Amino acid sequence: MIEGLDRKAAAVGMDPDRLDALVAFLDESYVASGKLAHMHFLLSRDEKPLLSVARGVARADGTPLRPDALYRIASMTKPVTSVAFMMLVEQGLVSLDTPVEAVIPEFADLRVGRANRAKPKRAMCMIDLLRHTSGLTYGLQRQTPIDARYRKLGLDEFQQNRTSDQFIADLATLPLEFSPGERWNYSVSTDVLGVVVERLTGMDLESLFQRRIFGPLGMADTTFMLPDDKAARMTDAWRLEEDGDRVVADLGARSGWRRKGRFLSGGGGLVSSAGDYHRFARMLLRGGELDGVRLLAADTVAQMRSNQLPGGHDLAAMSSAMFSEADYQGVGFGLGFAMGLPGGEYYWGGVFSTYFWIDPVERLIGIFMTQLLPSSAYPVRAQLRQGVADAIVDSRRA
């Protein structure tokens, strides 16, 4: 039994034996088996940490994983950028129905379809960027000639040798996959949203996030560029090859995140720790406030975690592309993350297999950190959520 788990779990209505068994399963099935080099699983209920277990090696040289290890959180950056944007909505600087071209005039003449000729049926709005109904795409989708052009331009890359203005200029030369609002397609939308935030505030994302989000929340380890004095805490990242071999994709000691990038990816560029992201999640669970610091109104957070897909549809009805960060049946999408319908947990993950979920009814937060490409390699996310759900003894659901 994990030290102190029996007392902590019982105090908040959880079964300590089942939680202990879940950790043992994760350890044996993923870390001991070599599927994952490491994992850090943090679970809290009523904001009280029940588990914070770090297993495995941080680096290929055998360096043990530290409890304060740093990870490339990739698309778990998206909720941060979405929070920053919604703070500007509350300031009255922008609204959800503001046309994107009002802030990004380069998008004023976008076209739809591979021929790049047809005009969209309506303008792209800010809400389309937040919920991925913009018509933009990702090169990694590997489904259409349009996303192939994204790959050729390197628009998905974590470290891009272009400024945010150059990113927008290159993106504006490409057609949309569909008219805004017609479908859901996971995309560079949140990268564009990050540029919107920069232009509205006159600040780069690093400065804005540090001043408005990370500093106030005490997230001292979350940043776009890994500083030299924290480099020893950075994990290696691995990639699963088609033959099943796990190979190093990015070395912690010489990580690309140690180099200052010209483009700060609001869709996937941050480095963070389990502890830091737990503070961010606690702020969301508490309706926009943590430790006396309020970033957003409770009504705004409620709006963010409500399904915003047109017609109240789920992803299965709205999407023709599949992506591993979410199941599709019975899953909606709000303003920055997915959620179970109706009104259930909200969550998102990153391509390096990081993951978080928040259950506002059961008042649970789960943070899972590891570093393996692609995130679709193993069903660990579903197993985590099911294992935690099975351990609930005292449910708060009606």
Short mmCIF file of N, CA, C and O in Angstrom, two decimals, residues 57-115:
data_model
loop_
_atom_site.label_atom_id
_atom_site.label_comp_id
_atom_site.label_asym_id
_atom_site.label_seq_id
_atom_site.Cartn_x
_atom_site.Cartn_y
_atom_site.Cartn_z
N VAL A 57 12.46 5.73 -15.42
CA VAL A 57 13.65 6.53 -15.66
C VAL A 57 13.30 7.75 -16.50
O VAL A 57 12.49 7.68 -17.42
N ALA A 58 13.90 8.87 -16.14
CA ALA A 58 13.63 10.11 -16.87
C ALA A 58 14.38 10.17 -18.19
O ALA A 58 13.92 10.81 -19.14
N ARG A 59 15.53 9.48 -18.24
CA ARG A 59 16.39 9.56 -19.42
C ARG A 59 16.92 8.18 -19.78
O ARG A 59 16.97 7.28 -18.94
N ALA A 60 17.31 8.06 -21.03
CA ALA A 60 17.81 6.79 -21.53
C ALA A 60 19.06 6.32 -20.81
O ALA A 60 19.39 5.13 -20.83
N ASP A 61 19.76 7.25 -20.15
CA ASP A 61 20.97 6.86 -19.41
C ASP A 61 20.66 6.25 -18.05
O ASP A 61 21.57 5.92 -17.29
N GLY A 62 19.37 6.11 -17.72
CA GLY A 62 18.97 5.48 -16.47
C GLY A 62 18.71 6.43 -15.32
O GLY A 62 18.41 5.99 -14.20
N THR A 63 18.78 7.73 -15.57
CA THR A 63 18.48 8.71 -14.52
C THR A 63 17.07 8.50 -13.99
O THR A 63 16.10 8.52 -14.76
N PRO A 64 16.90 8.28 -12.69
CA PRO A 64 15.55 8.05 -12.15
C PRO A 64 14.65 9.27 -12.34
O PRO A 64 15.11 10.41 -12.34
N LEU A 65 13.36 9.00 -12.52
CA LEU A 65 12.39 10.09 -12.66
C LEU A 65 12.21 10.80 -11.34
O LEU A 65 11.94 10.18 -10.31
N ARG A 66 12.34 12.12 -11.36
CA ARG A 66 12.17 12.93 -10.16
C ARG A 66 10.71 13.35 -10.01
O ARG A 66 10.00 13.53 -11.00
N PRO A 67 10.26 13.56 -8.77
CA PRO A 67 8.88 14.05 -8.57
C PRO A 67 8.64 15.42 -9.20
O PRO A 67 7.49 15.77 -9.51
N ASP A 68 9.72 16.20 -9.39
CA ASP A 68 9.58 17.53 -9.98
C ASP A 68 10.06 17.56 -11.43
O ASP A 68 10.44 18.62 -11.95
N ALA A 69 10.02 16.42 -12.10
CA ALA A 69 10.48 16.34 -13.49
C ALA A 69 9.66 17.27 -14.38
O ALA A 69 8.50 17.58 -14.11
N LEU A 70 10.28 17.68 -15.48
CA LEU A 70 9.64 18.57 -16.45
C LEU A 70 9.34 17.81 -17.73
O LEU A 70 10.13 16.98 -18.18
N TYR A 71 8.19 18.13 -18.32
CA TYR A 71 7.68 17.40 -19.47
C TYR A 71 7.23 18.35 -20.58
O TYR A 71 6.75 19.46 -20.30
N ARG A 72 7.31 17.90 -21.80
CA ARG A 72 6.76 18.62 -22.95
C ARG A 72 5.26 18.31 -22.95
O ARG A 72 4.87 17.18 -23.25
N ILE A 73 4.44 19.28 -22.64
CA ILE A 73 3.00 18.98 -22.48
C ILE A 73 2.22 19.15 -23.77
O ILE A 73 1.02 18.85 -23.82
N ALA A 74 2.86 19.63 -24.83
CA ALA A 74 2.24 19.70 -26.16
C ALA A 74 0.84 20.31 -26.08
O ALA A 74 0.68 21.43 -25.61
N SER A 75 -0.20 19.58 -26.50
CA SER A 75 -1.54 20.17 -26.61
C SER A 75 -2.21 20.46 -25.29
O SER A 75 -3.29 21.07 -25.27
N MET A 76 -1.60 20.07 -24.16
CA MET A 76 -2.10 20.55 -22.88
C MET A 76 -1.78 22.04 -22.71
O MET A 76 -2.21 22.67 -21.74
N THR A 77 -1.06 22.61 -23.68
CA THR A 77 -0.89 24.06 -23.77
C THR A 77 -2.20 24.74 -24.17
O THR A 77 -2.47 25.88 -23.78
N LYS A 78 -3.03 24.05 -24.95
CA LYS A 78 -4.24 24.67 -25.50
C LYS A 78 -5.18 25.23 -24.44
O LYS A 78 -5.70 26.34 -24.61
N PRO A 79 -5.47 24.50 -23.35
CA PRO A 79 -6.32 25.10 -22.32
C PRO A 79 -5.75 26.37 -21.72
O PRO A 79 -6.51 27.27 -21.35
N VAL A 80 -4.43 26.47 -21.62
CA VAL A 80 -3.80 27.68 -21.07
C VAL A 80 -4.06 28.86 -22.01
O VAL A 80 -4.46 29.95 -21.58
N THR A 81 -3.83 28.65 -23.31
CA THR A 81 -4.07 29.71 -24.29
C THR A 81 -5.55 30.10 -24.31
O THR A 81 -5.89 31.28 -24.42
N SER A 82 -6.42 29.11 -24.16
CA SER A 82 -7.86 29.39 -24.15
C SER A 82 -8.25 30.22 -22.93
O SER A 82 -9.09 31.13 -23.03
N VAL A 83 -7.66 29.91 -21.78
CA VAL A 83 -7.91 30.71 -20.57
C VAL A 83 -7.44 32.14 -20.79
O VAL A 83 -8.14 33.11 -20.45
N ALA A 84 -6.25 32.31 -21.37
CA ALA A 84 -5.74 33.65 -21.64
C ALA A 84 -6.70 34.44 -22.53
O ALA A 84 -6.98 35.62 -22.29
N PHE A 85 -7.21 33.79 -23.57
CA PHE A 85 -8.15 34.46 -24.47
C PHE A 85 -9.43 34.85 -23.73
O PHE A 85 -9.93 35.97 -23.89
N MET A 86 -9.96 33.94 -22.92
CA MET A 86 -11.20 34.24 -22.21
C MET A 86 -11.01 35.36 -21.18
O MET A 86 -11.97 36.09 -20.88
N MET A 87 -9.81 35.53 -20.67
CA MET A 87 -9.53 36.67 -19.81
C MET A 87 -9.68 37.97 -20.60
O MET A 87 -10.18 38.96 -20.07
N LEU A 88 -9.28 37.95 -21.86
CA LEU A 88 -9.42 39.14 -22.71
C LEU A 88 -10.88 39.38 -23.07
O LEU A 88 -11.31 40.54 -23.21
N VAL A 89 -11.66 38.30 -23.20
CA VAL A 89 -13.11 38.45 -23.42
C VAL A 89 -13.73 39.16 -22.22
O VAL A 89 -14.54 40.09 -22.37
N GLU A 90 -13.33 38.74 -21.02
CA GLU A 90 -13.88 39.39 -19.82
C GLU A 90 -13.46 40.85 -19.72
O GLU A 90 -14.19 41.66 -19.15
N GLN A 91 -12.30 41.17 -20.29
CA GLN A 91 -11.85 42.57 -20.28
C GLN A 91 -12.60 43.41 -21.30
O GLN A 91 -12.48 44.64 -21.30
N GLY A 92 -13.33 42.78 -22.19
CA GLY A 92 -14.05 43.50 -23.23
C GLY A 92 -13.21 43.82 -24.45
O GLY A 92 -13.63 44.62 -25.30
N LEU A 93 -12.04 43.16 -24.59
CA LEU A 93 -11.17 43.42 -25.74
C LEU A 93 -11.59 42.66 -26.98
O LEU A 93 -11.19 43.01 -28.09
N VAL A 94 -12.39 41.61 -26.81
CA VAL A 94 -12.77 40.74 -27.92
C VAL A 94 -13.98 39.94 -27.45
O VAL A 94 -14.29 39.88 -26.26
N SER A 95 -14.69 39.32 -28.39
CA SER A 95 -15.81 38.45 -28.03
C SER A 95 -15.73 37.16 -28.84
O SER A 95 -14.97 37.05 -29.79
N LEU A 96 -16.57 36.20 -28.46
CA LEU A 96 -16.54 34.91 -29.15
C LEU A 96 -16.98 35.03 -30.61
O LEU A 96 -16.55 34.26 -31.46
N ASP A 97 -17.86 35.99 -30.90
CA ASP A 97 -18.33 36.13 -32.28
C ASP A 97 -17.55 37.17 -33.08
O ASP A 97 -17.93 37.51 -34.21
N THR A 98 -16.45 37.67 -32.53
CA THR A 98 -15.59 38.58 -33.30
C THR A 98 -14.99 37.83 -34.48
O THR A 98 -14.41 36.74 -34.29
N PRO A 99 -15.10 38.35 -35.70
CA PRO A 99 -14.43 37.69 -36.83
C PRO A 99 -12.92 37.66 -36.61
O PRO A 99 -12.33 38.66 -36.18
N VAL A 100 -12.30 36.55 -36.91
CA VAL A 100 -10.85 36.42 -36.72
C VAL A 100 -10.12 37.47 -37.56
O VAL A 100 -9.11 38.03 -37.12
N GLU A 101 -10.64 37.78 -38.74
CA GLU A 101 -9.97 38.73 -39.62
C GLU A 101 -9.93 40.15 -39.03
O GLU A 101 -9.13 40.98 -39.46
N ALA A 102 -10.77 40.42 -38.01
CA ALA A 102 -10.72 41.72 -37.35
C ALA A 102 -9.40 41.92 -36.61
O ALA A 102 -8.96 43.05 -36.42
N VAL A 103 -8.79 40.84 -36.18
CA VAL A 103 -7.49 40.89 -35.48
C VAL A 103 -6.39 40.34 -36.37
O VAL A 103 -5.25 40.77 -36.29
N ILE A 104 -6.73 39.40 -37.25
CA ILE A 104 -5.77 38.79 -38.18
C ILE A 104 -6.23 39.14 -39.60
O ILE A 104 -6.88 38.33 -40.27
N PRO A 105 -5.96 40.35 -40.07
CA PRO A 105 -6.46 40.76 -41.40
C PRO A 105 -5.93 39.89 -42.53
O PRO A 105 -6.52 39.87 -43.62
N GLU A 106 -4.85 39.17 -42.30
CA GLU A 106 -4.32 38.26 -43.32
C GLU A 106 -5.33 37.17 -43.69
O GLU A 106 -5.23 36.56 -44.75
N PHE A 107 -6.34 36.95 -42.84
CA PHE A 107 -7.34 35.92 -43.09
C PHE A 107 -8.57 36.47 -43.84
O PHE A 107 -9.55 35.75 -44.02
N ALA A 108 -8.52 37.70 -44.28
CA ALA A 108 -9.70 38.33 -44.88
C ALA A 108 -10.10 37.69 -46.21
O ALA A 108 -11.26 37.80 -46.62
N ASP A 109 -9.16 37.03 -46.88
CA ASP A 109 -9.46 36.49 -48.22
C ASP A 109 -9.23 34.98 -48.27
O ASP A 109 -8.82 34.44 -49.28
N LEU A 110 -9.52 34.28 -47.17
CA LEU A 110 -9.35 32.83 -47.15
C LEU A 110 -10.32 32.17 -48.12
O LEU A 110 -11.42 32.66 -48.36
N ARG A 111 -9.89 31.03 -48.66
CA ARG A 111 -10.72 30.22 -49.54
C ARG A 111 -10.88 28.82 -48.96
O ARG A 111 -10.19 28.44 -48.03
N VAL A 112 -11.81 28.06 -49.55
CA VAL A 112 -12.13 26.72 -49.05
C VAL A 112 -11.88 25.69 -50.15
O VAL A 112 -12.21 25.93 -51.31
N GLY A 113 -11.31 24.55 -49.77
CA GLY A 113 -11.14 23.45 -50.71
C GLY A 113 -9.79 23.44 -51.38
O GLY A 113 -9.11 24.47 -51.48
N ARG A 114 -9.40 22.27 -51.88
CA ARG A 114 -8.04 22.10 -52.40
C ARG A 114 -7.74 23.02 -53.57
O ARG A 114 -6.58 23.38 -53.81
N ALA A 115 -8.75 23.43 -54.34
CA ALA A 115 -8.52 24.35 -55.46
C ALA A 115 -8.27 25.77 -54.98
O ALA A 115 -7.81 26.62 -55.76
#
